[in-house]
PDB file of C-alpha atoms in Angstrom:
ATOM      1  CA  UNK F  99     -19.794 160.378 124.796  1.00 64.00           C
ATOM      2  CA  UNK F 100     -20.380 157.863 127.977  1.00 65.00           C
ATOM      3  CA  UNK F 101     -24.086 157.887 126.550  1.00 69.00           C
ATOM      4  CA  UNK F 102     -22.417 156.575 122.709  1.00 66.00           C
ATOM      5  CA  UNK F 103     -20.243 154.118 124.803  1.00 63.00           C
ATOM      6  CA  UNK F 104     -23.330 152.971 126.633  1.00 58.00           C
ATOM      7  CA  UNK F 105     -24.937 152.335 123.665  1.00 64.00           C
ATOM      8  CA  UNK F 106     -22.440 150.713 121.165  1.00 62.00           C
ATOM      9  CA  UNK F 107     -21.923 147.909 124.342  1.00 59.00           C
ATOM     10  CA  UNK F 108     -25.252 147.115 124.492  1.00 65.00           C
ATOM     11  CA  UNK F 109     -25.408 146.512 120.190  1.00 59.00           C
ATOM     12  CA  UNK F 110     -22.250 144.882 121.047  1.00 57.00           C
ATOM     13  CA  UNK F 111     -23.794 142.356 123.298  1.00 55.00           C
ATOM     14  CA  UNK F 112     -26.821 141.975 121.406  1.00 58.00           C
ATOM     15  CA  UNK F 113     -24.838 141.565 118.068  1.00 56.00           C
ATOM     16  CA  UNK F 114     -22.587 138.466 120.318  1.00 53.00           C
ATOM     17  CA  UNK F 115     -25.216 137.033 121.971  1.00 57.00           C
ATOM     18  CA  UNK F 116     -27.419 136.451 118.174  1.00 53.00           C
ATOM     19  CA  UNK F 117     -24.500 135.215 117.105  1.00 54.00           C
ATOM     20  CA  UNK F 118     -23.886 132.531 119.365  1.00 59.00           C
ATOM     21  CA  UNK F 119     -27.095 131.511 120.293  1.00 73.00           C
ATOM     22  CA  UNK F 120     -28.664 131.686 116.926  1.00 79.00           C
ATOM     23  CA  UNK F 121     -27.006 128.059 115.786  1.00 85.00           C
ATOM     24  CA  UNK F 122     -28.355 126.503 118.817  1.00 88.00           C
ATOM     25  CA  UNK F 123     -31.830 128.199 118.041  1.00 88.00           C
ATOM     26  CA  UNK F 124     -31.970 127.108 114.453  1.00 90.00           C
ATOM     27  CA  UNK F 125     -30.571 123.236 115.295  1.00 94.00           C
ATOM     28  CA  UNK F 126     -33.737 123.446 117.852  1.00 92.00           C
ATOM     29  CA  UNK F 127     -36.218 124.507 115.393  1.00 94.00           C
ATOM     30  CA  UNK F 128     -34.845 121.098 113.155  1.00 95.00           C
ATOM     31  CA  UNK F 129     -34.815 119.383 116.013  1.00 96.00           C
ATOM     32  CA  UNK F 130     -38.507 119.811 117.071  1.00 97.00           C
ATOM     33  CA  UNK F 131     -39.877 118.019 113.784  1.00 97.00           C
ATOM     34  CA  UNK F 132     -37.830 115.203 114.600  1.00 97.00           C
ATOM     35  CA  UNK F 133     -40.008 112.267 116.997  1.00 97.00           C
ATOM     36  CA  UNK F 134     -38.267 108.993 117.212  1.00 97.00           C
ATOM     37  CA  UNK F 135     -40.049 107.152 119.425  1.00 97.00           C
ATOM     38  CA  UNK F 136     -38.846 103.891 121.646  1.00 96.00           C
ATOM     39  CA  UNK F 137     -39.190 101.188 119.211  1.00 95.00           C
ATOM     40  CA  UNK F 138     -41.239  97.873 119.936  1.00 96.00           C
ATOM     41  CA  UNK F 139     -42.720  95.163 117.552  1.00 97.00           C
ATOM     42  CA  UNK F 140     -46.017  96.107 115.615  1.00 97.00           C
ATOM     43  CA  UNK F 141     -48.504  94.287 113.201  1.00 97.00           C
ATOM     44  CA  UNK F 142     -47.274  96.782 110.150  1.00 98.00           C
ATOM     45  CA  UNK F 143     -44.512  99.069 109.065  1.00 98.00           C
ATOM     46  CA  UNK F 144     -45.530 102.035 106.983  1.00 98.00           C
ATOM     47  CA  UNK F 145     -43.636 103.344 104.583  1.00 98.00           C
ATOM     48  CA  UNK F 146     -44.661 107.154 103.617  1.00 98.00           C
ATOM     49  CA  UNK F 147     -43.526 108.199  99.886  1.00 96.00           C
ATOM     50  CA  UNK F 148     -41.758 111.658  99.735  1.00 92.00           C
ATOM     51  CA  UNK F 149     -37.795 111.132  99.491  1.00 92.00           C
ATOM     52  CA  UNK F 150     -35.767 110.675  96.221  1.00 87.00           C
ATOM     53  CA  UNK F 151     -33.349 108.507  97.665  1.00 93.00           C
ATOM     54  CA  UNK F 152     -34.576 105.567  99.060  1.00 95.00           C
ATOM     55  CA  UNK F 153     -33.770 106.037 103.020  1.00 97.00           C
ATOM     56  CA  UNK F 154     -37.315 105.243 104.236  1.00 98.00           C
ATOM     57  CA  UNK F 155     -37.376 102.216 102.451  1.00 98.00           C
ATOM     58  CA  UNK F 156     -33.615 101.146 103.850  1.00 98.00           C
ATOM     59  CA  UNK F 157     -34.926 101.734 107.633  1.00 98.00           C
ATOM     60  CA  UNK F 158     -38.172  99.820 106.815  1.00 98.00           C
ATOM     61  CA  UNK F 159     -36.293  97.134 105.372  1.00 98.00           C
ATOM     62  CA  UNK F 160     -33.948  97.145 108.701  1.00 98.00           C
ATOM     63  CA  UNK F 161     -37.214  96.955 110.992  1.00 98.00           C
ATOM     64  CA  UNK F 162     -38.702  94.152 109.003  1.00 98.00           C
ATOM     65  CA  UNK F 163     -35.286  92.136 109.194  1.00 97.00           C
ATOM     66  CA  UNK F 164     -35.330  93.077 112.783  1.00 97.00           C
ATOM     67  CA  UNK F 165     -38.352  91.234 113.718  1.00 97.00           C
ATOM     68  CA  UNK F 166     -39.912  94.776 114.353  1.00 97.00           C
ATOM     69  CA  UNK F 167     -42.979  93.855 111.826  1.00 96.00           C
ATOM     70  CA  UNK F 168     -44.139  90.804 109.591  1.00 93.00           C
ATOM     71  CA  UNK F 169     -45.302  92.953 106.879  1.00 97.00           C
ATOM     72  CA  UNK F 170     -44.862  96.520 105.500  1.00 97.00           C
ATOM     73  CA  UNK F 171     -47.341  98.610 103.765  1.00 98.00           C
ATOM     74  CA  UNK F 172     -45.851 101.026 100.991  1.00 97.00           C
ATOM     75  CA  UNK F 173     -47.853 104.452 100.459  1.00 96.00           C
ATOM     76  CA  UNK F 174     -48.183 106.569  97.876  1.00 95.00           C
ATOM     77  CA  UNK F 175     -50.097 107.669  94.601  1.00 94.00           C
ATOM     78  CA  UNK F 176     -48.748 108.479  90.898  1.00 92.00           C
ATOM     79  CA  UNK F 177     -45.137 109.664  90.120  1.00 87.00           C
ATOM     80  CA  UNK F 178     -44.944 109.414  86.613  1.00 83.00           C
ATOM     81  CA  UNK F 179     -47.360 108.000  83.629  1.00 83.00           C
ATOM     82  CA  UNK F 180     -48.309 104.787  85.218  1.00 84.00           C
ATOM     83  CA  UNK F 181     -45.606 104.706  87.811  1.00 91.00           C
ATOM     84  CA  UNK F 182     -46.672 105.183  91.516  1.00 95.00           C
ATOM     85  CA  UNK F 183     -44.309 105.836  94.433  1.00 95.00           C
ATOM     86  CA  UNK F 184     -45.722 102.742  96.104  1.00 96.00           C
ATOM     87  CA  UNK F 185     -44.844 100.207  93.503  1.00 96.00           C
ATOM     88  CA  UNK F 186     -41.139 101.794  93.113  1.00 95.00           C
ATOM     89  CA  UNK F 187     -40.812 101.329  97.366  1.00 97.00           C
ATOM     90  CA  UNK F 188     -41.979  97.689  96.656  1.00 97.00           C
ATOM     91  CA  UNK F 189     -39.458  97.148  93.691  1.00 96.00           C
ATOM     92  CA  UNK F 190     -36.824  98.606  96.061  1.00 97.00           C
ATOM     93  CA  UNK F 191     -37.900  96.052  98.797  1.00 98.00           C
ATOM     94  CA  UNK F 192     -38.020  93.325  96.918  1.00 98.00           C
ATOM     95  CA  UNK F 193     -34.563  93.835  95.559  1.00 97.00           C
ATOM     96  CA  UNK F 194     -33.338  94.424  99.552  1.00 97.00           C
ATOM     97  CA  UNK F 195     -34.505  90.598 100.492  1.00 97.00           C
ATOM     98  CA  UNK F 196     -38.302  91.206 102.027  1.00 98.00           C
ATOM     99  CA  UNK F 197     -40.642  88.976 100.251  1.00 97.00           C
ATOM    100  CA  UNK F 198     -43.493  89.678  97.889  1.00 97.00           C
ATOM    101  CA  UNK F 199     -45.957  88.178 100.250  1.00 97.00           C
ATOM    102  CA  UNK F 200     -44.734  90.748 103.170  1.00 97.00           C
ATOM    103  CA  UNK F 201     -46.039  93.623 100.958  1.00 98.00           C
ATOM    104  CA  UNK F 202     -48.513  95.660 100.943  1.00 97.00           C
ATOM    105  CA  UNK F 203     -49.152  98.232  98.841  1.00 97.00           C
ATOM    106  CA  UNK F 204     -51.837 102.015  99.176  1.00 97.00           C
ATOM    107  CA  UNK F 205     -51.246 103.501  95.597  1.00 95.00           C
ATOM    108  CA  UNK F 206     -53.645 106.513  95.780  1.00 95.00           C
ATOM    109  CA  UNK F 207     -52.271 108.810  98.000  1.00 96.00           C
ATOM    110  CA  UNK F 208     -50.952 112.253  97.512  1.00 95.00           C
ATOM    111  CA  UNK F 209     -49.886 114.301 100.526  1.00 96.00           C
ATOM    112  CA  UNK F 210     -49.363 112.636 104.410  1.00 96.00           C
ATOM    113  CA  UNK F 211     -53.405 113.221 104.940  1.00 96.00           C
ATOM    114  CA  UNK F 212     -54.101 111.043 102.184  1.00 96.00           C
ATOM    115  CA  UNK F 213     -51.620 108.678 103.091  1.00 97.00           C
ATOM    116  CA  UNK F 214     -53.729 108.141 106.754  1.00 97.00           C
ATOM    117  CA  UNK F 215     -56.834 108.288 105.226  1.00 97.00           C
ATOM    118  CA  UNK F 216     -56.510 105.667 102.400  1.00 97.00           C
ATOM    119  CA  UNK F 217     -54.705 103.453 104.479  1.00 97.00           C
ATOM    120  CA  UNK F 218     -56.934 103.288 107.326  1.00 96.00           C
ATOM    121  CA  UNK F 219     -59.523 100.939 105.809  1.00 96.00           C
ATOM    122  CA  UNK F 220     -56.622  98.373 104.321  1.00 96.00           C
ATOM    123  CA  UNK F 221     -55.558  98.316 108.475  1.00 96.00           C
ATOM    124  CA  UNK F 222     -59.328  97.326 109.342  1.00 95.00           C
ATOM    125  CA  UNK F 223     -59.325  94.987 106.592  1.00 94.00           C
ATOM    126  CA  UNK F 224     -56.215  92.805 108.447  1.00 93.00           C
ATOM    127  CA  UNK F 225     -57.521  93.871 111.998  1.00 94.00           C
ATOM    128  CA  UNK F 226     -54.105  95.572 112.508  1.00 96.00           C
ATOM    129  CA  UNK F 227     -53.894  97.415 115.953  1.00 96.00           C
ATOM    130  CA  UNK F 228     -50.387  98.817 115.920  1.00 97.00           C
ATOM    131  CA  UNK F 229     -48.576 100.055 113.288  1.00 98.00           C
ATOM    132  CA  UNK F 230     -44.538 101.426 112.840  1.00 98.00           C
ATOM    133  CA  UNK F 231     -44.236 104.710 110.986  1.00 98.00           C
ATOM    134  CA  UNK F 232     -41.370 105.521 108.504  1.00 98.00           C
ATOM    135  CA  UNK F 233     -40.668 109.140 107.302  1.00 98.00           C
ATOM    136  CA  UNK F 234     -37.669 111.383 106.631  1.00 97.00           C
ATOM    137  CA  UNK F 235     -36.545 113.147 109.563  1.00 97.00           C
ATOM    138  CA  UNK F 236     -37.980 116.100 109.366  1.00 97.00           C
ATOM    139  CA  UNK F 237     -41.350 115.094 108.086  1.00 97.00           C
ATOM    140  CA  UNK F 238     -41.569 112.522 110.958  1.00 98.00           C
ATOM    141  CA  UNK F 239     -43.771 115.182 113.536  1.00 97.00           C
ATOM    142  CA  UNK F 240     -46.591 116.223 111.363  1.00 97.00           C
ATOM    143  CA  UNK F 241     -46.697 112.827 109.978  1.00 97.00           C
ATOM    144  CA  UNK F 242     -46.914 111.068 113.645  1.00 97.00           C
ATOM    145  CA  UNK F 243     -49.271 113.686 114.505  1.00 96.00           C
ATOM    146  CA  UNK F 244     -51.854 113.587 111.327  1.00 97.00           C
ATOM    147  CA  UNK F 245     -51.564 109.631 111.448  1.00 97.00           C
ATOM    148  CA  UNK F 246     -52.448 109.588 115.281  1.00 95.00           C
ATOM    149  CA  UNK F 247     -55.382 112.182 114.735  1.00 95.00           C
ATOM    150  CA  UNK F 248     -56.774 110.195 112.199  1.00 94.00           C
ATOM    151  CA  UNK F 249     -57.007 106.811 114.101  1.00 94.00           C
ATOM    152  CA  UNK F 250     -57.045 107.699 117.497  1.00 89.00           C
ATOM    153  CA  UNK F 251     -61.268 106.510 117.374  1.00 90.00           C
ATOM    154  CA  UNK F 252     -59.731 103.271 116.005  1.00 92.00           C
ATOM    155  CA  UNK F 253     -57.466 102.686 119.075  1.00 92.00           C
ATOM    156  CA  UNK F 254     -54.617 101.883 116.533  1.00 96.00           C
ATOM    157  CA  UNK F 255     -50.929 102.744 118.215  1.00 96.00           C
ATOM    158  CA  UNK F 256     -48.459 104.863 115.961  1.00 97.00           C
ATOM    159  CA  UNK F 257     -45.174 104.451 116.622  1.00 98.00           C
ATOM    160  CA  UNK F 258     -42.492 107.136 114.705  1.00 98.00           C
ATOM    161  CA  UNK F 259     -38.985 105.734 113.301  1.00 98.00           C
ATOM    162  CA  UNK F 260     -37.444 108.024 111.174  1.00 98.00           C
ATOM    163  CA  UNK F 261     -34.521 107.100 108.906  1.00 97.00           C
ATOM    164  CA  UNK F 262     -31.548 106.783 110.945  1.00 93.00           C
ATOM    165  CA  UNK F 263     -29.193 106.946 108.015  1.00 92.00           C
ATOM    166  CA  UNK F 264     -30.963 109.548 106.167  1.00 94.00           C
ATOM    167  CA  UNK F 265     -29.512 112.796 104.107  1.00 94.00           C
ATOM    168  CA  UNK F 266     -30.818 115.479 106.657  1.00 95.00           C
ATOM    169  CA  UNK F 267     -28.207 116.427 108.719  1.00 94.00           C
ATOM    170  CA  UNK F 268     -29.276 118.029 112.027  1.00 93.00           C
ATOM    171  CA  UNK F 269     -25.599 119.964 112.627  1.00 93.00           C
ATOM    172  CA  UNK F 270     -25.675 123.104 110.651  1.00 93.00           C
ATOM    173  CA  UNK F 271     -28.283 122.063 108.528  1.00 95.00           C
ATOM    174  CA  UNK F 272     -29.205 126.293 107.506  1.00 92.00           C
ATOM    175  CA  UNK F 273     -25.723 126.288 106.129  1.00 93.00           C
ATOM    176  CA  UNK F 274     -26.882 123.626 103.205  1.00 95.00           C
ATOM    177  CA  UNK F 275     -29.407 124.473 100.087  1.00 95.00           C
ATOM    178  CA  UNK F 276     -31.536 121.459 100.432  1.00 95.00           C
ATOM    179  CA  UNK F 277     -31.800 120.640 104.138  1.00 96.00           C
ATOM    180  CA  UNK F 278     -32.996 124.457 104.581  1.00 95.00           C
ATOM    181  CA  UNK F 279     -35.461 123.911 102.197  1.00 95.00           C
ATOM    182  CA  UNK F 280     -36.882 120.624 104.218  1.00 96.00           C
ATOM    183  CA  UNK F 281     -37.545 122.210 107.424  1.00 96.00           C
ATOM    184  CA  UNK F 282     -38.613 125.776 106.004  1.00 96.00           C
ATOM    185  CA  UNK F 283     -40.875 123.409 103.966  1.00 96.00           C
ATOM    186  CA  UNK F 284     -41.873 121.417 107.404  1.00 96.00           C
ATOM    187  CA  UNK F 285     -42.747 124.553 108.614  1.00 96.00           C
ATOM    188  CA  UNK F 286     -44.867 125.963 106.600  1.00 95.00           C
ATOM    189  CA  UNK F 287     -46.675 122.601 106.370  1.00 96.00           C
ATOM    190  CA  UNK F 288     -47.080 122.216 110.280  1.00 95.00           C
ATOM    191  CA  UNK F 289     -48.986 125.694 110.332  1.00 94.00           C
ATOM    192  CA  UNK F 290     -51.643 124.675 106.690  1.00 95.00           C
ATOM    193  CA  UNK F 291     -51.922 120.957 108.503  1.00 95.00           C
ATOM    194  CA  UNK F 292     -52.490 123.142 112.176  1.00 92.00           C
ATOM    195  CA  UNK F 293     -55.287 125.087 110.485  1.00 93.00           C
ATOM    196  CA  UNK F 294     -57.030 122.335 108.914  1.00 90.00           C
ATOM    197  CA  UNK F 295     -57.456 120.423 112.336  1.00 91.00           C
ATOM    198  CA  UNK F 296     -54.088 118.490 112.457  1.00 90.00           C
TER     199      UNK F 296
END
């Protein structure tokens, strides 16, 4: 009987102890693909294509107004028959105040390796030695880490600004459909991008 008791304590403690340490374990997890770095001016701001609202382009947009960049470069290939997510982030910008002439645009791309890649000769082209980066929350690790991998030979500095007003929401986020599905999505992405070399 003392052996049962023994027993159904311990379960008891492990059963408590899940239970109010796993939210602070999950918000972790979230909170590791997050890198917001100490903002200062650069030559460029980046914008990466990948959300369906419009947030990266809203913080870019803040930055440039800011005096945190002269010009911003949109990224990102084809969404839909001769539409590409670059031109949309432009039309966007445009119709938030930032001039034609402060726009750049990569239209190629297809994933965040891509996006690196294809931009890297455009930032050659203009000699441009520091750039701003702006993701989605989540995405904002592997995308500071694949950008810095890719042009750490060029001496370029990459700094990360994520959307600060952005739909992720780092308190409870397991509890909702669609920010589970960004980080479990992060995830999985950290570990292909890991075993390619980034």
């Amino acid at each position: 009987m003392k052996r049962k008791l023994f027993w159904l304590s311990i379960l008891l403690v492990v059963v408590l102890g899940v239970y109010f340490t796993l939210p602070l374990i999950l918000e972790g997890m979230a909170r590791f693909l997050i890198v917001r770095d100490k903002i200062e001016p650069a030559q460029l701001i980046i914008v990466l294509a990948g959300d369906n609202n419009g947030e990266r382009v809203r913080e870019a947009v803040k930055l440039y107004k800011e005096g945190y960049g002269k010009k911003m470069l949109m990224t990102g290939g084809p969404l839909a028959w001769k539409l590409t997510a670059s031109e949309w982030m432009k039309k966007h910008a445009l119709a938030l105040g930032v001039p034609a002439r402060a726009i750049l645009l990569e239209d190629k791309s297809r994933s965040t390796l891509e996006n690196a890649l294809f931009i890297l000769p455009i930032l050659k082209k203009h000699s441009i030695k520091s750039v701003i980066l702006v993701t989605s929350p989540t995405h904002s690790r592997r995308a500071k880490r694949v950008f810095k991998k890719c042009y750490s030979k060029e001496d370029i500095k990459v700094l990360s600004c994520p959307a600060r007003e952005a739909e992720f929401e780092l308190p409870g986020w397991w509890t909702r459909h669609e920010d589970t599905q960004r980080v479990m999505w992060e995830y999985v992405s950290l570990v292909y991008y890991f075993l390619k070399g980034y």
